[in-house]
Short mmCIF file of C-alpha atoms in Angstrom, two decimals:
data_model
loop_
_atom_site.label_atom_id
_atom_site.label_comp_id
_atom_site.label_asym_id
_atom_site.label_seq_id
_atom_site.Cartn_x
_atom_site.Cartn_y
_atom_site.Cartn_z
CA UNK A 1 15.22 16.31 9.58
CA UNK A 2 12.54 14.88 7.59
CA UNK A 3 11.70 11.20 8.42
CA UNK A 4 10.51 8.93 5.55
CA UNK A 5 8.64 5.74 6.51
CA UNK A 6 8.21 3.12 3.82
CA UNK A 7 5.46 0.70 4.62
CA UNK A 8 5.44 -2.77 3.04
CA UNK A 9 3.31 -5.80 3.63
CA UNK A 10 5.51 -8.32 1.82
CA UNK A 11 8.94 -9.46 3.01
CA UNK A 12 11.47 -6.89 2.23
CA UNK A 13 14.07 -7.99 -0.34
CA UNK A 14 17.28 -6.70 -1.93
CA UNK A 15 15.10 -5.84 -5.02
CA UNK A 16 12.96 -3.59 -2.83
CA UNK A 17 15.99 -1.96 -1.36
CA UNK A 18 17.13 -0.97 -4.81
CA UNK A 19 13.98 0.06 -6.35
CA UNK A 20 12.88 2.26 -3.37
CA UNK A 21 16.24 4.01 -3.71
CA UNK A 22 17.00 3.69 0.09
CA UNK A 23 20.72 4.21 -0.66
CA UNK A 24 19.90 7.62 -2.12
CA UNK A 25 17.26 8.58 0.36
CA UNK A 26 19.40 7.90 3.41
CA UNK A 27 21.90 10.63 2.45
CA UNK A 28 19.45 13.38 2.94
CA UNK A 29 16.64 11.89 5.01
CA UNK A 30 15.99 9.64 8.04
CA UNK A 31 14.57 6.50 6.26
CA UNK A 32 12.86 3.62 7.90
CA UNK A 33 11.29 0.60 6.20
CA UNK A 34 8.49 -1.09 8.21
CA UNK A 35 7.64 -4.61 7.10
CA UNK A 36 4.16 -5.79 8.16
CA UNK A 37 4.18 -9.06 6.39
CA UNK A 38 3.95 -10.90 9.81
CA UNK A 39 1.05 -8.75 10.83
CA UNK A 40 -1.00 -8.62 7.64
CA UNK A 41 -0.36 -12.04 6.21
CA UNK A 42 1.45 -14.38 8.61
CA UNK A 43 0.40 -17.43 6.64
CA UNK A 44 2.51 -16.21 3.69
CA UNK A 45 5.77 -16.77 5.61
CA UNK A 46 4.81 -20.33 6.64
CA UNK A 47 4.21 -21.34 2.86
CA UNK A 48 6.88 -19.29 1.07
CA UNK A 49 10.61 -18.95 1.63
CA UNK A 50 11.84 -15.48 0.91
CA UNK A 51 15.34 -14.15 1.19
CA UNK A 52 14.83 -11.12 3.40
CA UNK A 53 17.23 -8.25 2.92
CA UNK A 54 18.41 -7.04 6.32
CA UNK A 55 19.36 -3.39 6.58
CA UNK A 56 19.76 -1.12 9.64
CA UNK A 57 16.54 0.90 8.34
CA UNK A 58 14.37 -2.41 8.39
CA UNK A 59 11.96 -3.09 11.24
CA UNK A 60 9.54 -6.03 11.20
CA UNK A 61 6.30 -5.89 13.02
CA UNK A 62 3.87 -8.62 14.04
CA UNK A 63 1.42 -6.27 15.93
CA UNK A 64 0.59 -2.62 16.25
CA UNK A 65 1.54 -2.25 19.82
CA UNK A 66 5.23 -2.29 18.78
CA UNK A 67 4.50 0.19 16.04
CA UNK A 68 2.99 2.57 18.51
CA UNK A 69 6.15 2.48 20.59
CA UNK A 70 8.31 2.96 17.52
CA UNK A 71 6.65 6.08 16.12
CA UNK A 72 5.85 7.70 19.47
CA UNK A 73 9.05 9.74 19.39
CA UNK A 74 8.22 11.03 16.03
CA UNK A 75 5.37 13.18 16.98
CA UNK A 76 7.11 16.45 16.57
CA UNK A 77 9.02 15.58 13.50
CA UNK A 78 8.27 16.12 9.71
CA UNK A 79 7.07 12.73 8.71
CA UNK A 80 6.39 11.37 5.21
CA UNK A 81 4.80 7.93 4.82
CA UNK A 82 5.17 6.00 1.57
CA UNK A 83 2.40 3.48 1.68
CA UNK A 84 2.64 0.35 -0.23
CA UNK A 85 -0.05 -1.39 1.93
CA UNK A 86 -3.22 -2.89 0.45
CA UNK A 87 -6.81 -2.10 1.49
CA UNK A 88 -6.72 -4.87 4.13
CA UNK A 89 -8.50 -3.65 7.34
CA UNK A 90 -5.33 -4.14 9.39
CA UNK A 91 -3.50 -1.77 6.95
CA UNK A 92 -6.06 0.87 8.01
CA UNK A 93 -5.20 0.42 11.60
CA UNK A 94 -1.47 0.90 10.61
CA UNK A 95 -2.33 4.17 8.81
CA UNK A 96 -4.27 5.32 11.78
CA UNK A 97 -1.13 5.33 13.87
CA UNK A 98 0.71 7.48 11.42
CA UNK A 99 -2.22 9.85 11.08
CA UNK A 100 -2.21 10.45 14.85
CA UNK A 101 1.32 11.92 14.57
CA UNK A 102 0.16 14.05 11.54
CA UNK A 103 2.26 12.27 8.91
CA UNK A 104 1.97 13.18 5.30
CA UNK A 105 1.01 10.18 3.07
CA UNK A 106 2.10 9.02 -0.47
CA UNK A 107 -0.05 6.00 -1.42
CA UNK A 108 1.21 3.64 -4.03
CA UNK A 109 -1.31 1.30 -5.65
CA UNK A 110 0.50 -1.02 -7.84
CA UNK A 111 -1.27 -3.43 -10.25
CA UNK A 112 -4.48 -1.54 -10.75
CA UNK A 113 -6.15 -1.97 -14.10
CA UNK A 114 -7.33 1.27 -15.70
CA UNK A 115 -11.02 1.23 -17.04
CA UNK A 116 -12.42 4.05 -19.17
CA UNK A 117 -15.46 5.94 -17.79
CA UNK A 118 -17.71 4.45 -20.39
CA UNK A 119 -16.78 0.87 -19.45
CA UNK A 120 -16.96 1.45 -15.69
CA UNK A 121 -20.46 3.22 -15.75
CA UNK A 122 -23.32 0.56 -15.66
CA UNK A 123 -26.02 2.95 -17.12
CA UNK A 124 -24.51 3.18 -20.67
CA UNK A 125 -24.21 -0.57 -20.64
CA UNK A 126 -27.79 -1.03 -19.71
CA UNK A 127 -28.93 1.53 -22.20
CA UNK A 128 -26.97 -0.29 -24.99
CA UNK A 129 -28.51 -3.57 -24.21
CA UNK A 130 -31.98 -1.98 -24.16
CA UNK A 131 -31.34 -0.44 -27.43
CA UNK A 132 -30.14 -3.76 -28.79
CA UNK A 133 -33.37 -5.43 -27.69
CA UNK A 134 -35.40 -2.68 -29.47
CA UNK A 135 -33.51 -3.45 -32.58
CA UNK A 136 -34.11 -7.13 -32.17
CA UNK A 137 -37.82 -6.51 -31.70
CA UNK A 138 -38.01 -4.26 -34.92
CA UNK A 139 -36.41 -7.02 -36.82
CA UNK A 140 -38.68 -9.83 -35.56
CA UNK A 141 -41.90 -7.74 -36.13
#
C-alpha cells in the first residue's frame, strides 16, 4: 500500500483536513498528517489560539527523534511526501529523515510571487539605467 505523508508547519485545522482531501485519500492510501508547528515555530502556539482539528491520521511533533521512530517502519514501503514546509533549516532536517527511507516528494510552495525573467535579471536593469544616463548626458550637452 502507498503511504502518503502530509507535512505541515502550522497547526492542523478542519479547513486543512477538507482542502487536503484526506477523506478521499484515506479510501485508497494510508494517510498520515505530520504537524511540525511545535518544532518549527513553538512561539506561534504561545501567542495564537488555534482550533486544532484532531483526526486519527494526525501526529504532532516537537522534535525529530520521535519522527525517526515513527517513520522507521516505513523503509520498505512506497512513500509519497506532500511537503508544505518552508525553507526553515529545521524543515531541511525533517526532509532528510524522509529521504533516508527513499520517499518521493511533492513540494508545495504557496504564496510565491511570480516575476518575469526581465524583471528578475539585474543586468537588463543596469543597462537600462546606463542608457538613461547617456540620454541625460546628450540632453545636457
